[in-house]
Structure formats: C-alpha cells, structure tokens
Amino acid sequence: QVQLVESGGGLVRAGGSLRLSCTASRSYYGINIMGWYRQAPGKQRELVADITSGGSTNYADSVKGRFTISRDNAKNTVYLQMNSLKSEDTAVYYCNADVRMNLNYNHVYWGQGTQVTVSS
C-alpha cells in the first residue's frame, strides 16, 4: 500500500499564490506519472497538471502560465506552485501517483484532497 499525503491548501485572495505538496509513503519499483487533479462543487474531477519521472510536464489550458508542477524523485514528492490564482481555481485538489508495484503491475493511488479557496 502507498499513502499520499498532501499539504499546502488554504484560503488566498485572488492574485495570490499557494504551493501544494504531496509525498508518497513508498515507491516500490518507482513512480511513473505524478499529477494534480481538482474537483469543484458540482463539477467533475479534472486534470490540472502531471509530470513524468523524467520531468516531462502536461498542463490544463486553464492553468498554463500560472501553475508549475515539479517533483523530487528522491523524496517521492510532487509540488504544484500556483500563482495568479483566480476564483475559478477554487476546488479540492487531489494528488495521484502511478506506482510500479512490480515488473508487471502498476497501481494508481490518490491522496485525500486539500481544499483551495480563492476569494475575489
């Protein structure tokens, strides 16, 4: 089993910044993609950004130029730096990790979620 522990959410004014962190308790044979998703009330969960173990990144169009995803493979940790926050960024943010459990099997784990609220 792998636990993902998130931190860094909170309340911020529009235009402000927050940095989210997510650490996996173990990595078995390694962690492939790590990512951040978000879910606003009444909406489906959506991808915000993800990053491969090699550092390749992918962003939702709505956050390009404002958010930056990064990771520290040695610490099994992924970060999301969020700048120029808007009220529409308000959501519960979830971390996930695609963990290589053995040579033939991967499993995706999810964190418990952290609330980000942007006041206008």
PDB file of C-alpha atoms in Angstrom:
ATOM      1  CA  GLN A   1       0.000   0.000   0.000  1.00  0.00           C
ATOM      2  CA  VAL A   2       1.014   3.570  -0.692  1.00  0.00           C
ATOM      3  CA  GLN A   3      -0.283   6.627   1.140  1.00  0.00           C
ATOM      4  CA  LEU A   4      -0.212  10.033  -0.495  1.00  0.00           C
ATOM      5  CA  VAL A   5      -0.132  12.902   1.972  1.00  0.00           C
ATOM      6  CA  GLU A   6      -0.994  16.359   0.650  1.00  0.00           C
ATOM      7  CA  SER A   7      -0.387  19.732   2.242  1.00  0.00           C
ATOM      8  CA  GLY A   8      -0.411  23.407   1.384  1.00  0.00           C
ATOM      9  CA  GLY A   9      -4.046  24.171   0.671  1.00  0.00           C
ATOM     10  CA  GLY A  10      -5.881  27.095   2.209  1.00  0.00           C
ATOM     11  CA  LEU A  11      -7.613  30.399   1.660  1.00  0.00           C
ATOM     12  CA  VAL A  12      -5.990  33.046  -0.514  1.00  0.00           C
ATOM     13  CA  ARG A  13      -7.096  36.214  -2.256  1.00  0.00           C
ATOM     14  CA  ALA A  14      -7.361  36.420  -5.997  1.00  0.00           C
ATOM     15  CA  GLY A  15      -3.964  37.123  -7.493  1.00  0.00           C
ATOM     16  CA  GLY A  16      -2.188  35.365  -4.677  1.00  0.00           C
ATOM     17  CA  SER A  17      -0.116  32.193  -4.602  1.00  0.00           C
ATOM     18  CA  LEU A  18      -0.128  28.795  -2.932  1.00  0.00           C
ATOM     19  CA  ARG A  19       2.198  25.816  -3.096  1.00  0.00           C
ATOM     20  CA  LEU A  20       0.836  22.304  -2.749  1.00  0.00           C
ATOM     21  CA  SER A  21       2.979  19.311  -1.815  1.00  0.00           C
ATOM     22  CA  CYS A  22       2.256  15.605  -1.987  1.00  0.00           C
ATOM     23  CA  THR A  23       4.525  12.851  -0.664  1.00  0.00           C
ATOM     24  CA  ALA A  24       4.166   9.146  -1.341  1.00  0.00           C
ATOM     25  CA  SER A  25       4.969   6.855   1.587  1.00  0.00           C
ATOM     26  CA  ARG A  26       6.895   4.416  -0.606  1.00  0.00           C
ATOM     27  CA  SER A  27       7.645   3.851  -4.265  1.00  0.00           C
ATOM     28  CA  TYR A  28       8.155   0.068  -4.695  1.00  0.00           C
ATOM     29  CA  TYR A  29       9.774  -0.192  -8.153  1.00  0.00           C
ATOM     30  CA  GLY A  30       9.306   3.503  -8.874  1.00  0.00           C
ATOM     31  CA  ILE A  31       6.642   6.093  -9.547  1.00  0.00           C
ATOM     32  CA  ASN A  32       5.838   6.880 -13.157  1.00  0.00           C
ATOM     33  CA  ILE A  33       3.487   9.822 -13.533  1.00  0.00           C
ATOM     34  CA  MET A  34       2.517  12.009 -10.596  1.00  0.00           C
ATOM     35  CA  GLY A  35      -0.244  14.520 -11.008  1.00  0.00           C
ATOM     36  CA  TRP A  36      -2.663  17.007  -9.552  1.00  0.00           C
ATOM     37  CA  TYR A  37      -6.388  16.958 -10.215  1.00  0.00           C
ATOM     38  CA  ARG A  38      -9.121  19.187  -8.869  1.00  0.00           C
ATOM     39  CA  GLN A  39     -12.836  18.986  -8.305  1.00  0.00           C
ATOM     40  CA  ALA A  40     -15.061  21.999  -7.811  1.00  0.00           C
ATOM     41  CA  PRO A  41     -18.569  21.671  -6.339  1.00  0.00           C
ATOM     42  CA  GLY A  42     -20.963  20.237  -8.885  1.00  0.00           C
ATOM     43  CA  LYS A  43     -18.225  19.546 -11.402  1.00  0.00           C
ATOM     44  CA  GLN A  44     -16.249  16.518 -12.492  1.00  0.00           C
ATOM     45  CA  ARG A  45     -12.694  15.937 -11.367  1.00  0.00           C
ATOM     46  CA  GLU A  46     -10.276  17.352 -13.921  1.00  0.00           C
ATOM     47  CA  LEU A  47      -6.573  17.139 -14.574  1.00  0.00           C
ATOM     48  CA  VAL A  48      -4.612  20.212 -13.553  1.00  0.00           C
ATOM     49  CA  ALA A  49      -1.087  19.060 -14.356  1.00  0.00           C
ATOM     50  CA  ASP A  50       1.060  15.963 -14.353  1.00  0.00           C
ATOM     51  CA  ILE A  51       4.745  15.132 -14.608  1.00  0.00           C
ATOM     52  CA  THR A  52       6.684  12.032 -15.584  1.00  0.00           C
ATOM     53  CA  SER A  53       9.625  10.632 -13.659  1.00  0.00           C
ATOM     54  CA  GLY A  54      11.828  12.167 -16.341  1.00  0.00           C
ATOM     55  CA  GLY A  55      10.369  15.622 -15.814  1.00  0.00           C
ATOM     56  CA  SER A  56       8.047  15.964 -18.802  1.00  0.00           C
ATOM     57  CA  THR A  57       5.028  18.048 -17.880  1.00  0.00           C
ATOM     58  CA  ASN A  58       1.464  18.468 -19.059  1.00  0.00           C
ATOM     59  CA  TYR A  59      -0.947  21.248 -18.069  1.00  0.00           C
ATOM     60  CA  ALA A  60      -4.605  22.025 -18.446  1.00  0.00           C
ATOM     61  CA  ASP A  61      -5.093  25.036 -20.703  1.00  0.00           C
ATOM     62  CA  SER A  62      -6.782  26.931 -17.866  1.00  0.00           C
ATOM     63  CA  VAL A  63      -3.627  26.915 -15.726  1.00  0.00           C
ATOM     64  CA  LYS A  64      -0.857  27.258 -18.308  1.00  0.00           C
ATOM     65  CA  GLY A  65       1.450  30.134 -17.466  1.00  0.00           C
ATOM     66  CA  ARG A  66       0.162  30.348 -13.885  1.00  0.00           C
ATOM     67  CA  PHE A  67       0.830  26.924 -12.341  1.00  0.00           C
ATOM     68  CA  THR A  68       4.082  24.966 -12.274  1.00  0.00           C
ATOM     69  CA  ILE A  69       4.371  21.290 -11.418  1.00  0.00           C
ATOM     70  CA  SER A  70       7.658  19.773 -10.256  1.00  0.00           C
ATOM     71  CA  ARG A  71       8.847  16.694  -8.418  1.00  0.00           C
ATOM     72  CA  ASP A  72      11.664  15.382  -6.302  1.00  0.00           C
ATOM     73  CA  ASN A  73      12.086  11.717  -7.161  1.00  0.00           C
ATOM     74  CA  ALA A  74      14.404  11.069  -4.232  1.00  0.00           C
ATOM     75  CA  LYS A  75      11.671  12.253  -1.857  1.00  0.00           C
ATOM     76  CA  ASN A  76       8.718  10.732  -3.771  1.00  0.00           C
ATOM     77  CA  THR A  77       7.220  14.217  -3.712  1.00  0.00           C
ATOM     78  CA  VAL A  78       5.355  16.292  -6.257  1.00  0.00           C
ATOM     79  CA  TYR A  79       4.701  20.020  -5.954  1.00  0.00           C
ATOM     80  CA  LEU A  80       2.245  22.417  -7.531  1.00  0.00           C
ATOM     81  CA  GLN A  81       3.155  26.092  -7.433  1.00  0.00           C
ATOM     82  CA  MET A  82       0.025  28.117  -8.109  1.00  0.00           C
ATOM     83  CA  ASN A  83       0.392  31.805  -8.955  1.00  0.00           C
ATOM     84  CA  SER A  84      -2.086  34.456 -10.076  1.00  0.00           C
ATOM     85  CA  LEU A  85      -4.904  32.467  -8.525  1.00  0.00           C
ATOM     86  CA  LYS A  86      -8.450  33.108  -9.673  1.00  0.00           C
ATOM     87  CA  SER A  87     -11.786  32.423  -8.020  1.00  0.00           C
ATOM     88  CA  GLU A  88     -12.397  29.677 -10.581  1.00  0.00           C
ATOM     89  CA  ASP A  89      -9.378  27.806  -9.195  1.00  0.00           C
ATOM     90  CA  THR A  90     -11.373  27.126  -6.034  1.00  0.00           C
ATOM     91  CA  ALA A  91     -11.664  23.360  -5.634  1.00  0.00           C
ATOM     92  CA  VAL A  92     -10.457  20.342  -3.735  1.00  0.00           C
ATOM     93  CA  TYR A  93      -7.068  19.405  -5.160  1.00  0.00           C
ATOM     94  CA  TYR A  94      -6.075  15.750  -5.301  1.00  0.00           C
ATOM     95  CA  CYS A  95      -2.662  14.266  -5.852  1.00  0.00           C
ATOM     96  CA  ASN A  96      -2.192  10.978  -7.637  1.00  0.00           C
ATOM     97  CA  ALA A  97       0.687   8.666  -8.375  1.00  0.00           C
ATOM     98  CA  ASP A  98       1.118   5.801 -10.821  1.00  0.00           C
ATOM     99  CA  VAL A  99       3.228   3.362  -8.814  1.00  0.00           C
ATOM    100  CA  ARG A 100       5.089   0.428 -10.326  1.00  0.00           C
ATOM    101  CA  MET A 101       4.239  -2.277  -7.791  1.00  0.00           C
ATOM    102  CA  ASN A 102       6.258  -4.960  -9.550  1.00  0.00           C
ATOM    103  CA  LEU A 103       7.657  -5.613 -13.012  1.00  0.00           C
ATOM    104  CA  ASN A 104       4.206  -6.456 -14.394  1.00  0.00           C
ATOM    105  CA  TYR A 105       1.757  -4.291 -12.469  1.00  0.00           C
ATOM    106  CA  ASN A 106       1.124  -0.609 -11.818  1.00  0.00           C
ATOM    107  CA  HIS A 107      -1.420   0.876  -9.458  1.00  0.00           C
ATOM    108  CA  VAL A 108      -2.731   4.438  -9.244  1.00  0.00           C
ATOM    109  CA  TYR A 109      -3.082   5.896  -5.763  1.00  0.00           C
ATOM    110  CA  TRP A 110      -4.923   9.043  -4.718  1.00  0.00           C
ATOM    111  CA  GLY A 111      -4.440  11.476  -1.880  1.00  0.00           C
ATOM    112  CA  GLN A 112      -7.246  12.566   0.429  1.00  0.00           C
ATOM    113  CA  GLY A 113      -7.538  16.006  -1.133  1.00  0.00           C
ATOM    114  CA  THR A 114      -6.737  19.504   0.068  1.00  0.00           C
ATOM    115  CA  GLN A 115      -9.080  22.475  -0.187  1.00  0.00           C
ATOM    116  CA  VAL A 116      -8.004  25.561  -2.106  1.00  0.00           C
ATOM    117  CA  THR A 117     -10.297  28.563  -1.809  1.00  0.00           C
ATOM    118  CA  VAL A 118      -9.651  31.764  -3.739  1.00  0.00           C
ATOM    119  CA  SER A 119     -11.627  34.790  -2.635  1.00  0.00           C
ATOM    120  CA  SER A 120     -12.396  37.553  -5.113  1.00  0.00           C
TER     121      SER A 120
END
